[in-house]
Structure formats: structure tokens, C-alpha cells
Tab-separated table of C-alpha atoms in Angstrom:
chain	number	residue	atom	x	y	z
A	30	MET	CA	-78.265	40.416	-7.613
A	31	SER	CA	-79.330	39.234	-11.052
A	32	VAL	CA	-77.755	40.605	-14.194
A	33	PRO	CA	-80.048	43.286	-15.652
A	34	THR	CA	-81.463	42.734	-19.109
A	35	LEU	CA	-81.709	45.785	-21.303
A	36	ALA	CA	-85.284	46.913	-21.819
A	37	ALA	CA	-87.257	44.598	-24.070
A	38	ASP	CA	-88.887	47.480	-25.913
A	39	GLN	CA	-85.461	48.768	-26.913
A	40	SER	CA	-83.743	47.384	-30.001
A	41	VAL	CA	-81.055	44.864	-29.065
A	42	ARG	CA	-79.337	45.372	-32.367
A	43	ALA	CA	-76.671	47.935	-32.988
A	44	PRO	CA	-77.992	50.981	-34.875
A	45	LEU	CA	-75.075	50.909	-37.347
A	46	PRO	CA	-73.907	47.466	-38.568
A	47	VAL	CA	-70.153	46.930	-38.477
A	48	LEU	CA	-67.765	44.440	-40.016
A	49	GLY	CA	-66.932	41.460	-37.825
A	50	ARG	CA	-70.310	41.362	-36.102
A	51	ASP	CA	-70.685	37.644	-36.918
A	52	VAL	CA	-67.068	36.563	-36.355
A	53	THR	CA	-66.702	33.566	-34.039
A	54	VAL	CA	-63.651	32.862	-31.895
A	55	PRO	CA	-62.526	29.718	-30.047
A	56	LEU	CA	-62.726	29.487	-26.259
A	57	VAL	CA	-59.923	27.903	-24.281
A	58	THR	CA	-62.568	25.926	-22.377
A	59	GLY	CA	-63.910	24.473	-25.635
A	60	GLY	CA	-66.327	25.524	-28.355
A	61	GLU	CA	-66.763	28.867	-30.092
A	62	VAL	CA	-68.700	32.049	-29.458
A	63	THR	CA	-69.517	35.211	-31.389
A	64	TYR	CA	-66.774	37.704	-30.626
A	65	ALA	CA	-67.787	40.666	-28.463
A	66	ALA	CA	-65.575	43.567	-29.562
A	67	LEU	CA	-65.582	45.947	-26.603
A	68	ASP	CA	-62.401	47.893	-27.353
A	69	TYR	CA	-63.878	50.699	-29.462
A	70	ALA	CA	-61.765	53.327	-27.703
A	71	ALA	CA	-58.657	51.815	-29.315
A	72	SER	CA	-60.061	51.063	-32.772
A	73	ALA	CA	-63.714	50.859	-33.689
A	74	PRO	CA	-64.714	48.265	-36.292
A	75	ALA	CA	-65.467	49.625	-39.733
A	76	LEU	CA	-69.064	50.391	-40.509
A	77	GLN	CA	-70.538	48.067	-43.115
A	78	ARG	CA	-71.617	51.161	-45.027
A	79	VAL	CA	-68.069	52.524	-45.069
A	80	TRP	CA	-66.745	49.222	-46.363
A	81	ASP	CA	-69.428	49.074	-49.057
A	82	ASP	CA	-68.726	52.644	-50.164
A	83	VAL	CA	-64.987	52.004	-50.374
A	84	ALA	CA	-65.537	48.744	-52.269
A	85	ALA	CA	-67.788	50.519	-54.769
A	86	TYR	CA	-65.114	53.161	-55.382
A	87	ALA	CA	-62.118	50.794	-55.516
A	88	PRO	CA	-62.420	49.921	-59.255
A	89	TYR	CA	-62.267	53.637	-60.050
A	90	TYR	CA	-59.150	54.291	-57.971
A	91	GLY	CA	-56.763	56.758	-59.603
A	92	SER	CA	-54.129	59.398	-58.876
A	93	VAL	CA	-55.327	62.789	-57.713
A	94	HIS	CA	-54.769	66.496	-58.391
A	95	ARG	CA	-52.714	66.249	-61.568
A	96	GLY	CA	-53.998	63.339	-63.595
A	97	ALA	CA	-55.786	64.101	-66.869
A	98	GLY	CA	-57.549	60.743	-67.104
A	99	TYR	CA	-61.152	60.121	-66.162
A	100	LEU	CA	-60.324	58.024	-63.103
A	101	SER	CA	-57.869	60.628	-61.868
A	102	GLN	CA	-60.456	63.345	-62.246
A	103	LEU	CA	-63.032	61.185	-60.466
A	104	SER	CA	-60.642	60.457	-57.602
A	105	THR	CA	-59.727	64.125	-57.258
A	106	ASP	CA	-63.385	65.111	-57.027
A	107	LEU	CA	-64.000	62.376	-54.467
A	108	PHE	CA	-61.003	63.467	-52.372
A	109	GLU	CA	-61.976	67.141	-52.317
A	110	ASN	CA	-65.644	66.324	-51.729
A	111	ALA	CA	-64.525	64.278	-48.725
A	112	ARG	CA	-62.788	67.401	-47.414
A	113	ARG	CA	-66.018	69.371	-47.726
A	114	THR	CA	-67.988	66.593	-46.034
A	115	VAL	CA	-65.619	66.641	-43.065
A	116	ALA	CA	-65.848	70.447	-42.867
A	117	ASP	CA	-69.638	70.173	-42.720
A	118	PHE	CA	-69.446	67.345	-40.154
A	119	LEU	CA	-67.297	69.552	-37.906
A	120	ASP	CA	-69.315	72.715	-38.579
A	121	CYS	CA	-66.143	74.551	-39.564
A	122	ARG	CA	-65.971	78.302	-40.026
A	123	THR	CA	-65.504	79.986	-43.382
A	124	GLY	CA	-61.783	80.030	-44.077
A	125	ASP	CA	-60.941	77.008	-41.892
A	126	GLN	CA	-58.730	74.350	-43.435
A	127	VAL	CA	-59.288	70.590	-43.363
A	128	VAL	CA	-55.983	68.713	-43.641
A	129	PHE	CA	-55.990	64.945	-44.049
A	130	THR	CA	-53.384	63.183	-41.920
A	131	ARG	CA	-52.668	59.649	-40.735
A	132	SER	CA	-54.255	59.888	-37.267
A	133	THR	CA	-54.929	62.143	-34.290
A	134	THR	CA	-51.293	61.710	-33.278
A	135	ASP	CA	-50.153	62.796	-36.731
A	136	SER	CA	-52.555	65.760	-36.702
A	137	LEU	CA	-51.265	67.088	-33.394
A	138	ASN	CA	-47.649	66.586	-34.425
A	139	LEU	CA	-48.437	68.580	-37.568
A	140	LEU	CA	-49.845	71.411	-35.465
A	141	ALA	CA	-46.851	71.191	-33.123
A	142	ALA	CA	-44.556	71.660	-36.126
A	143	ALA	CA	-46.556	74.757	-37.119
A	144	LEU	CA	-46.356	76.566	-33.766
A	145	PRO	CA	-44.942	80.088	-33.996
A	146	ASP	CA	-41.617	80.752	-32.297
A	147	GLY	CA	-41.869	81.185	-28.547
A	148	CYS	CA	-45.248	79.501	-28.297
A	149	GLU	CA	-46.148	78.118	-24.870
A	150	VAL	CA	-48.390	75.054	-24.680
A	151	PHE	CA	-50.720	74.282	-21.769
A	152	VAL	CA	-51.834	70.679	-21.444
A	153	PHE	CA	-53.397	68.683	-18.622
A	154	GLU	CA	-51.571	65.606	-17.336
A	155	THR	CA	-54.799	63.730	-18.061
A	156	GLU	CA	-54.278	63.793	-21.807
A	157	HIS	CA	-53.674	60.829	-24.095
A	158	HIS	CA	-50.056	60.661	-25.208
A	159	ALA	CA	-51.154	61.808	-28.675
A	160	SER	CA	-51.918	65.235	-27.209
A	161	LEU	CA	-49.460	65.174	-24.306
A	162	LEU	CA	-46.206	64.444	-26.149
A	163	PRO	CA	-46.022	66.267	-29.539
A	164	TRP	CA	-44.974	69.634	-28.074
A	165	ARG	CA	-41.304	68.782	-27.525
A	166	ASP	CA	-39.996	71.908	-29.254
A	167	ALA	CA	-42.281	74.291	-27.335
A	168	ARG	CA	-42.303	75.528	-23.757
A	169	VAL	CA	-44.821	73.231	-22.072
A	170	THR	CA	-46.803	73.780	-18.885
A	171	CYS	CA	-48.334	70.514	-17.660
A	172	LEU	CA	-51.431	71.110	-15.531
A	173	ASP	CA	-52.563	68.897	-12.640
A	174	ALA	CA	-55.507	66.551	-13.045
A	175	PRO	CA	-58.753	68.333	-12.111
A	176	ARG	CA	-61.442	66.635	-10.043
A	177	SER	CA	-64.406	68.423	-11.610
A	178	PRO	CA	-65.153	70.227	-14.872
A	179	ARG	CA	-65.293	73.520	-12.985
A	180	GLN	CA	-61.896	72.872	-11.440
A	181	ALA	CA	-60.465	72.167	-14.894
A	182	VAL	CA	-61.498	75.639	-16.014
A	183	GLU	CA	-60.167	77.217	-12.806
A	184	ILE	CA	-56.793	75.478	-13.143
A	185	LEU	CA	-56.435	76.670	-16.727
A	186	GLU	CA	-57.515	80.223	-15.899
A	187	ARG	CA	-54.927	80.460	-13.110
A	188	ALA	CA	-52.152	79.122	-15.321
A	189	LEU	CA	-52.996	81.533	-18.137
A	190	ALA	CA	-53.347	84.456	-15.725
A	191	ASP	CA	-49.909	83.701	-14.256
A	192	ARG	CA	-48.504	83.653	-17.777
A	193	THR	CA	-50.087	87.011	-18.608
A	194	ALA	CA	-48.666	88.517	-15.415
A	195	ALA	CA	-45.172	87.290	-16.236
A	196	VAL	CA	-44.783	88.959	-19.640
A	197	HIS	CA	-41.152	88.988	-20.664
A	198	GLU	CA	-39.069	89.731	-23.712
A	199	GLY	CA	-39.773	87.238	-26.451
A	200	HIS	CA	-43.132	86.359	-24.915
A	201	GLY	CA	-44.871	84.389	-27.691
A	202	PRO	CA	-48.375	83.105	-28.289
A	203	ALA	CA	-50.029	80.345	-26.258
A	204	LEU	CA	-51.897	77.175	-27.156
A	205	VAL	CA	-54.138	75.042	-24.933
A	206	CYS	CA	-54.564	71.374	-25.834
A	207	VAL	CA	-57.467	69.480	-24.291
A	208	THR	CA	-59.441	66.299	-24.862
A	209	GLY	CA	-63.163	66.274	-25.525
A	210	ALA	CA	-63.748	62.907	-23.847
A	211	SER	CA	-61.220	60.953	-21.812
A	212	ASN	CA	-59.971	57.743	-23.394
A	213	VAL	CA	-59.633	56.325	-19.848
A	214	THR	CA	-62.798	57.352	-18.011
A	215	GLY	CA	-64.992	58.391	-20.944
A	216	GLU	CA	-65.868	61.594	-19.098
A	217	LEU	CA	-66.823	64.650	-21.131
A	218	TRP	CA	-64.662	67.726	-20.648
A	219	PRO	CA	-65.981	71.328	-20.543
A	220	VAL	CA	-64.548	72.238	-23.929
A	221	ARG	CA	-66.620	75.362	-24.556
A	222	GLU	CA	-65.716	76.800	-21.135
A	223	LEU	CA	-62.036	75.948	-21.576
A	224	ALA	CA	-62.074	77.612	-24.989
A	225	ALA	CA	-63.601	80.758	-23.470
A	226	ALA	CA	-60.915	80.802	-20.774
A	227	ALA	CA	-58.170	80.357	-23.356
A	228	HIS	CA	-59.456	83.125	-25.601
A	229	ALA	CA	-59.990	85.486	-22.660
A	230	HIS	CA	-56.239	85.298	-22.043
A	231	GLY	CA	-55.250	85.570	-25.712
A	232	ALA	CA	-54.486	81.858	-26.122
A	233	ARG	CA	-55.686	79.458	-28.790
A	234	ILE	CA	-57.063	75.975	-28.194
A	235	VAL	CA	-56.922	72.649	-30.024
A	236	LEU	CA	-59.449	69.922	-29.275
A	237	ASP	CA	-58.417	66.266	-29.308
A	238	ALA	CA	-61.747	64.813	-30.461
A	239	ALA	CA	-60.535	61.249	-31.037
A	240	GLN	CA	-62.922	59.887	-28.381
A	241	LEU	CA	-65.591	62.560	-28.739
A	242	ALA	CA	-66.310	62.653	-32.481
A	243	PRO	CA	-67.570	59.028	-32.752
A	244	HIS	CA	-70.143	59.640	-29.992
A	245	HIS	CA	-71.236	63.296	-30.045
A	246	ALA	CA	-71.589	66.035	-32.620
A	247	VAL	CA	-68.500	68.255	-32.696
A	248	SER	CA	-69.000	71.872	-33.777
A	249	VAL	CA	-65.846	73.907	-34.271
A	250	THR	CA	-68.056	76.986	-34.436
A	251	GLY	CA	-70.240	76.146	-31.443
A	252	LEU	CA	-67.372	75.079	-29.183
A	253	ASP	CA	-65.288	78.016	-30.439
A	254	VAL	CA	-62.100	75.955	-30.684
A	255	ASP	CA	-59.305	76.956	-33.012
A	256	TRP	CA	-58.490	73.432	-34.216
A	257	VAL	CA	-59.878	69.947	-33.859
A	258	ALA	CA	-58.091	66.635	-34.470
A	259	PHE	CA	-59.499	63.123	-34.758
A	260	SER	CA	-58.745	59.678	-36.235
A	261	GLY	CA	-60.645	57.660	-38.806
A	262	HIS	CA	-59.967	54.393	-37.038
A	263	LYS	CA	-62.007	55.508	-34.016
A	264	LEU	CA	-64.748	56.886	-36.268
A	265	TYR	CA	-65.568	53.504	-37.868
A	266	ALA	CA	-63.244	54.139	-40.815
A	267	PRO	CA	-60.041	52.254	-39.955
A	268	PHE	CA	-57.861	53.030	-42.922
A	269	GLY	CA	-54.920	54.917	-41.414
A	270	SER	CA	-56.386	58.361	-41.862
A	271	GLY	CA	-57.041	61.374	-39.675
A	272	VAL	CA	-58.011	65.036	-39.734
A	273	LEU	CA	-56.693	68.356	-38.494
A	274	ALA	CA	-59.227	71.113	-39.094
A	275	GLY	CA	-59.258	74.742	-38.071
A	276	ARG	CA	-57.626	78.111	-38.487
A	277	ALA	CA	-55.434	78.532	-41.521
A	278	ASP	CA	-52.936	81.206	-40.461
A	279	TRP	CA	-50.435	79.187	-38.396
A	280	LEU	CA	-50.609	76.352	-40.922
A	281	ARG	CA	-50.131	78.723	-43.840
A	282	GLU	CA	-47.131	80.427	-42.240
A	283	ALA	CA	-45.355	77.240	-41.174
A	284	GLU	CA	-42.924	75.229	-43.217
A	285	PRO	CA	-44.623	72.231	-44.826
A	286	TYR	CA	-45.016	69.272	-42.483
A	287	LEU	CA	-43.484	67.114	-45.246
A	288	ALA	CA	-41.487	68.429	-48.194
A	289	GLY	CA	-42.416	66.932	-51.537
A	290	GLY	CA	-44.756	66.837	-54.492
A	291	GLY	CA	-48.237	68.155	-53.875
A	292	ALA	CA	-47.049	70.614	-51.229
A	293	SER	CA	-45.059	72.604	-53.791
A	294	ARG	CA	-46.606	75.047	-56.246
A	295	ARG	CA	-43.425	75.881	-58.155
A	296	VAL	CA	-39.830	74.560	-57.995
A	297	THR	CA	-36.942	76.149	-59.912
A	298	ARG	CA	-33.218	75.552	-60.174
A	299	ARG	CA	-30.834	78.193	-58.902
A	300	GLU	CA	-27.530	79.065	-60.544
A	301	ASP	CA	-25.675	77.813	-57.478
A	302	GLY	CA	-27.123	74.344	-58.042
A	303	GLY	CA	-29.811	74.490	-55.378
A	304	VAL	CA	-33.569	74.817	-55.756
A	305	ASP	CA	-36.113	77.460	-54.866
A	306	VAL	CA	-39.581	76.345	-53.787
A	307	GLU	CA	-42.896	78.153	-53.645
A	308	TRP	CA	-45.235	76.208	-51.378
A	309	HIS	CA	-49.009	75.995	-51.543
A	310	ASP	CA	-50.986	78.094	-49.070
A	311	GLY	CA	-53.946	75.754	-48.559
A	312	ALA	CA	-54.333	72.294	-47.088
A	313	ALA	CA	-52.079	70.841	-49.799
A	314	ARG	CA	-49.135	72.592	-48.100
A	315	HIS	CA	-49.181	69.859	-45.444
A	316	GLU	CA	-50.330	66.933	-47.610
A	317	ALA	CA	-47.178	66.187	-49.588
A	318	GLY	CA	-47.042	62.945	-51.529
A	319	SER	CA	-49.895	60.923	-52.984
A	320	PRO	CA	-52.757	61.269	-50.509
A	321	ASN	CA	-54.702	58.456	-48.887
A	322	VAL	CA	-57.808	58.911	-51.029
A	323	ILE	CA	-59.510	55.769	-49.741
A	324	GLY	CA	-58.846	56.819	-46.159
A	325	ALA	CA	-60.307	60.287	-46.736
A	326	TYR	CA	-63.331	58.813	-48.508
A	327	ALA	CA	-63.834	56.329	-45.660
A	328	ILE	CA	-63.844	59.149	-43.096
A	329	ALA	CA	-66.366	61.105	-45.175
A	330	SER	CA	-68.582	58.024	-45.483
A	331	ALA	CA	-68.487	57.513	-41.707
A	332	CYS	CA	-69.284	61.190	-41.111
A	333	LYS	CA	-72.374	60.879	-43.297
A	334	ALA	CA	-73.505	57.648	-41.625
A	335	LEU	CA	-73.173	59.060	-38.106
A	336	THR	CA	-74.926	62.296	-39.053
A	337	GLU	CA	-77.823	60.439	-40.663
A	338	ALA	CA	-78.158	58.090	-37.684
A	339	GLY	CA	-78.440	61.122	-35.402
A	340	PHE	CA	-76.044	61.782	-32.548
A	341	GLU	CA	-78.826	62.400	-30.043
A	342	ALA	CA	-80.201	58.890	-30.552
A	343	LEU	CA	-76.718	57.329	-30.572
A	344	ALA	CA	-75.720	59.143	-27.376
A	345	ALA	CA	-78.953	58.202	-25.609
A	346	ARG	CA	-78.406	54.537	-26.427
A	347	GLU	CA	-74.803	54.686	-25.198
A	348	GLU	CA	-75.942	56.253	-21.941
A	349	ARG	CA	-78.267	53.278	-21.505
A	350	LEU	CA	-75.411	50.821	-22.138
A	351	VAL	CA	-73.132	52.633	-19.690
A	352	ARG	CA	-75.887	52.544	-17.110
A	353	ALA	CA	-76.395	48.805	-17.697
A	354	VAL	CA	-72.707	48.142	-16.994
A	355	ARG	CA	-72.572	50.263	-13.873
A	356	GLU	CA	-75.859	48.982	-12.452
A	357	GLY	CA	-75.019	45.396	-13.354
A	358	LEU	CA	-71.821	45.566	-11.292
A	359	ALA	CA	-73.021	47.959	-8.594
A	360	ASP	CA	-73.171	45.301	-5.871
A	361	MET	CA	-69.689	43.940	-6.685
A	362	SER	CA	-67.546	45.643	-4.060
A	363	GLU	CA	-64.436	44.151	-5.686
A	364	VAL	CA	-65.007	46.213	-8.854
A	365	ARG	CA	-63.926	49.873	-8.734
A	366	PHE	CA	-64.564	52.191	-11.666
A	367	LEU	CA	-62.066	54.964	-12.339
A	368	SER	CA	-63.276	58.539	-12.508
A	369	LEU	CA	-62.001	62.096	-12.289
A	370	PHE	CA	-65.312	63.927	-12.088
A	371	GLY	CA	-67.437	61.371	-10.195
A	372	ASP	CA	-69.528	58.358	-11.095
A	373	ASP	CA	-72.448	60.446	-12.359
A	374	ALA	CA	-70.380	62.601	-14.716
A	375	PRO	CA	-71.580	62.575	-18.354
A	376	ARG	CA	-69.439	60.258	-20.451
A	377	VAL	CA	-69.181	58.404	-23.736
A	378	GLY	CA	-69.173	54.606	-23.922
A	379	VAL	CA	-65.812	54.182	-22.184
A	380	LEU	CA	-65.356	52.763	-18.672
A	381	SER	CA	-62.146	51.732	-16.916
A	382	PHE	CA	-62.010	49.714	-13.715
A	383	VAL	CA	-59.888	47.513	-11.487
A	384	VAL	CA	-60.876	44.299	-9.721
A	385	GLU	CA	-59.644	43.655	-6.209
A	386	GLY	CA	-57.358	40.633	-6.042
A	387	TRP	CA	-56.796	40.520	-9.793
A	388	ASN	CA	-53.963	41.626	-12.022
A	389	SER	CA	-55.725	43.581	-14.760
A	390	SER	CA	-53.940	41.757	-17.570
A	391	HIS	CA	-55.004	38.429	-16.049
A	392	PHE	CA	-58.634	39.555	-15.869
A	393	ALA	CA	-58.647	40.813	-19.463
A	394	ALA	CA	-57.027	37.573	-20.659
A	395	ALA	CA	-59.717	35.527	-18.933
A	396	LEU	CA	-62.482	37.626	-20.499
A	397	SER	CA	-61.018	36.883	-23.908
A	398	ALA	CA	-60.033	33.245	-23.541
A	399	GLU	CA	-63.068	32.051	-21.570
A	400	TYR	CA	-65.850	34.360	-22.821
A	401	GLY	CA	-64.775	35.672	-26.232
A	402	ILE	CA	-64.839	39.288	-25.026
A	403	GLY	CA	-62.189	41.730	-26.195
A	404	VAL	CA	-61.324	44.599	-23.831
A	405	ARG	CA	-58.155	46.589	-23.200
A	406	ASP	CA	-55.836	46.457	-20.188
A	407	GLY	CA	-52.825	48.550	-19.223
A	408	LEU	CA	-52.290	52.295	-19.012
A	409	PHE	CA	-54.104	53.165	-22.254
A	410	CYS	CA	-51.389	55.530	-23.549
A	411	ALA	CA	-52.356	57.899	-20.735
A	412	HIS	CA	-49.788	56.857	-18.137
A	413	PRO	CA	-49.889	59.895	-15.806
A	414	LEU	CA	-53.697	59.869	-15.664
A	415	VAL	CA	-54.091	56.143	-14.973
A	416	ARG	CA	-51.399	56.187	-12.305
A	417	THR	CA	-53.081	59.171	-10.632
A	418	LEU	CA	-56.455	57.413	-10.671
A	419	LEU	CA	-54.911	54.252	-9.227
A	420	GLY	CA	-53.207	56.114	-6.417
A	421	GLY	CA	-49.718	55.847	-7.851
A	422	ASP	CA	-47.170	58.455	-8.826
A	423	ALA	CA	-48.137	60.240	-12.054
A	424	ARG	CA	-44.405	60.662	-12.746
A	425	ALA	CA	-43.590	56.938	-12.454
A	426	GLN	CA	-42.592	54.938	-15.502
A	427	GLY	CA	-44.694	52.122	-16.889
A	428	GLU	CA	-45.258	50.160	-20.050
A	429	CYS	CA	-48.533	50.538	-21.924
A	430	GLY	CA	-50.342	47.215	-22.012
A	431	ALA	CA	-47.667	45.236	-20.184
A	432	PRO	CA	-48.491	43.756	-16.771
A	433	GLU	CA	-46.072	44.556	-13.986
A	434	ALA	CA	-46.996	41.473	-11.962
A	435	GLU	CA	-47.812	37.832	-12.416
A	436	PRO	CA	-51.496	36.766	-12.461
A	437	GLY	CA	-53.047	37.363	-9.054
A	438	GLU	CA	-50.463	39.925	-7.962
A	439	LYS	CA	-51.175	43.629	-7.573
A	440	SER	CA	-50.513	45.803	-10.622
A	441	LEU	CA	-50.887	49.503	-11.375
A	442	ASN	CA	-52.819	48.775	-14.555
A	443	ALA	CA	-56.534	48.890	-15.293
A	444	ILE	CA	-59.149	47.281	-17.543
A	445	ARG	CA	-61.121	49.297	-20.091
A	446	VAL	CA	-64.399	48.361	-21.738
A	447	SER	CA	-65.636	50.571	-24.566
A	448	PHE	CA	-68.450	50.403	-27.079
A	449	GLY	CA	-70.359	52.436	-29.603
A	450	ALA	CA	-72.854	52.495	-32.451
A	451	GLY	CA	-71.927	48.993	-33.607
A	452	THR	CA	-72.276	47.264	-30.233
A	453	PRO	CA	-75.236	44.883	-29.794
A	454	ASP	CA	-76.937	44.901	-26.402
A	455	GLU	CA	-76.069	41.220	-25.988
A	456	HIS	CA	-72.337	41.971	-25.937
A	457	VAL	CA	-72.769	44.340	-23.008
A	458	GLU	CA	-74.997	41.869	-21.171
A	459	ARG	CA	-72.436	39.097	-21.736
A	460	PHE	CA	-69.657	41.327	-20.436
A	461	VAL	CA	-71.542	42.040	-17.202
A	462	ARG	CA	-72.255	38.334	-16.674
A	463	ALA	CA	-68.628	37.429	-17.363
A	464	VAL	CA	-67.265	39.996	-14.895
A	465	ARG	CA	-69.641	38.777	-12.213
A	466	GLU	CA	-68.695	35.131	-12.787
A	467	LEU	CA	-64.950	35.822	-12.766
A	468	VAL	CA	-65.186	37.845	-9.564
A	469	ARG	CA	-67.388	35.247	-7.890
A	470	ASP	CA	-65.843	31.994	-9.144
A	471	GLY	CA	-62.400	32.910	-10.441
A	472	ALA	CA	-60.865	31.888	-13.759
A	473	ARG	CA	-61.466	28.372	-15.035
A	474	TRP	CA	-58.039	28.193	-16.680
A	475	ASN	CA	-54.445	28.779	-15.687
A	476	TYR	CA	-52.571	31.750	-17.148
A	477	ARG	CA	-48.956	32.840	-17.447
A	478	THR	CA	-47.080	35.917	-18.631
A	479	VAL	CA	-45.342	35.652	-22.014
A	480	ASP	CA	-43.554	38.625	-23.617
A	481	GLY	CA	-45.333	41.022	-21.302
A	482	ARG	CA	-48.803	39.636	-21.963
A	483	CYS	CA	-50.968	37.364	-19.814
A	484	VAL	CA	-52.048	34.333	-21.894
A	485	PRO	CA	-53.711	30.959	-21.251
A	486	ASP	CA	-51.243	28.326	-20.131
A	487	THR	CA	-51.479	25.528	-22.706
A	488	SER	CA	-48.295	23.773	-21.614
A	489	ALA	CA	-50.111	21.139	-19.550
């Protein structure tokens, strides 16, 4: 079977130019090649537009919220305008808060710190660790991996119904945490239906949109979720910034996530030598310290760029790229794609797979060293899910990104290829050709494991 070429009447260029698109990297076999960055699910490259916007602002950088100078006033306006841009991007409700954080992980830990006493959290074992692990101080019910969107809703409804039937003294509120798109399989989850199930049983729901927001429009209002969290570095704005947006009441009633300047409205000394603090009620309550203005501005710039490009067009192009990968490897019986909901399930530009006879770290190393293609291998910070998909024990331990076997030996790890609005068609075509050649002919170089990573053996 020949490698399919993406339709000639379709643009082969990425719709949104990104930094690094012309970077060349050396090959272990000799020469150089333009780097194919196909690890968007971990960190997407920055949009050129985002970089240009940040560079244009940089000379005017100043402190925010209390500075009297012109640059401080300019920076404050820019920071708060970025908040409004994000609220519009997420189609937030009137009264919702947009809190700037460091990442999705930080956002969900912030929400975890704001949970009312006695809150019970329901989370599927399929979640990324960012949404699986923050709830340490709550009572957590971990739900089994569903095998269809409908089953996901049924599993949640049963769990919430059992909770309602077992009302006891001190019975507190409930929160459901769910992903919008899997960082392992790319599959879209039935968020609106899960939100309806949660609300029908008096629970709230938070959406981990880290993998969804870069690929599809996310409407807090339309999906009827209570909160949404995402990261800038997956949204083409990699500056250590993130967002938690949604209902204000739990955030307003909780102790500040960090104690410090900016979160406090008034601080006074007491006669006993201590201090009394009156905290802000709004987003500033959980944004203590000097905020990451550049990070917030970068997220807002990316939100504008994605909105103007049009999510329908971006999603349609990604569907075509996903189809090119799957069809290009369809006759390779050695290649097995991982899926919860089935091969035809709607998904974003994320695909994970294993190759018979290959250690996944070895395969990923060969793609990089011999073809200049960057993918991800390991358990993708979703250990229970990957182990379930690979037929292992979801409760077993494993290291993220570290091979458990030498090259050629079996390993319970997988390979992930992911792409987005900055991916040229040629990178996807090259990936398909490279996978086919490696499966057919094997690696052209020897590899060894060093510090948990498979690398080319240059000792000879």
C-alpha cells in the first residue's frame, strides 16, 4: 500500500504559523531535516502572532493594579482586558470569574483547595493526572473506564444515584471532574450529557479542557459546566499560564489559594501583635503576588487567533489529518491504535498506538534520531488509562516516559502523535512514511537505554 498524499486541492500549509516551523535538526544517519513537531498534546508551539503581540508589548511592561505610572496603567488595562477576552472565548455566564493560574494542574488544585467541607469528588480513572490527583483532601470516588460515551453517562448516573440514596449526617456537596478530550486517545467526551447528569443529582462539574480548547470551541454556557480549566502552553501560548473560569461562590467563600499582596484588600495590626486580613472577593482573591501579565496576554492573543481562524475549519482540517494517519497505517497489522470508544469515535488531533515487536521508547527514539520527528512515548501522565488500554492492571505502578524494557523487549508504554493548527501536511505525511519504514525495515541505528530514556548508541 502506498502512503496517501493529502488532497492536492487542500492547503499543505498550516493555517496558523507557529514558531520553530523552519528549525532543522541533525539526523544520526547524517544530514539535517526540518523538525516535525508532533507532540502538541504535551506543549504546542507558540503561534507567531502570539509571539509578535508579546514582543510588541514587552517594551511597555510594568507592574499592575497599584502603579500610578503610565506603563503600570497600560499593563493593568492589558491584564484585565485579557481576562475579558478569555471570558468571551469561553462564553462565560454573567457573574463567572476568570482566574489566571500557572496551568491546568494549578487551576484544578486551586479548585480543590476551594471545595466546601464534606465535598465528594467523582472522577473517571481515564483522567490525566492533573484532574485525577488534586482532590487529596476530599472524599474521592474513582469511576471505571467507560467503553462508549453513553456508558460514561450511565456510570456517572449510577454513582451519583447511589450517593443520593446513601444520605448521611454531614453529607456535603458533590463535584464531577471530567476531560473534554482525552490526552491519550484524543476522543471527545460527552460533556454536555455528563453535566446534565451531574446537575440532575445536585452535583457540580468542572471540565478539564486542556486538550479540547485548542481544537474546538468551548462554551461554558452551552455545555452548562460549572468551571473550566485549561493551559496556555497547549493553546499556542507557552508562557507558564493557565485559566480557571466559572462560578464565583465556592471561590469567593474559600481561603485564598495563596496568601499575599494582591489577594488582600485591607490588613491591620492587632493589639496582640497579629494581623487581621480582609480578602478580595473577586478573581484577585486567588491571584496573590505580581501576576504573569505576559502569560495572560499571550493566552488572550491565542484566543483571538483561534477564534478568527474559525474552529469549524480548524477541526475539519484536523479530522482530515487524523484520517490520513489512520488510513496510511491501516494495512500495518503490527500497528494498534488505542481507543476507549472505538476507532470511529470523534477525536481531536491526538492518536496513541503500539507497534508489535517494538518497545515504544525505542520506536519514538528512532522516529526522532532517524527522521527528525518528535512524538511522545510512555504513559502520558494518565497511568491508569494507558495500562487499561494496553491490557495491564490500572492499579499497577509505572514511570511516565520511562521505558520498562530494553529496545526490542515488550513494554507497557505507548507512542503518541499529536498535531494542531500549526502542523503542515508534510509533517503528517513524513510521519506515516517513517512508521511504515520502521515497521517494514527496522531501525537503521543501534539504541540503548540511558537514565530511563532510549537514545542512539554513539559509543561505537
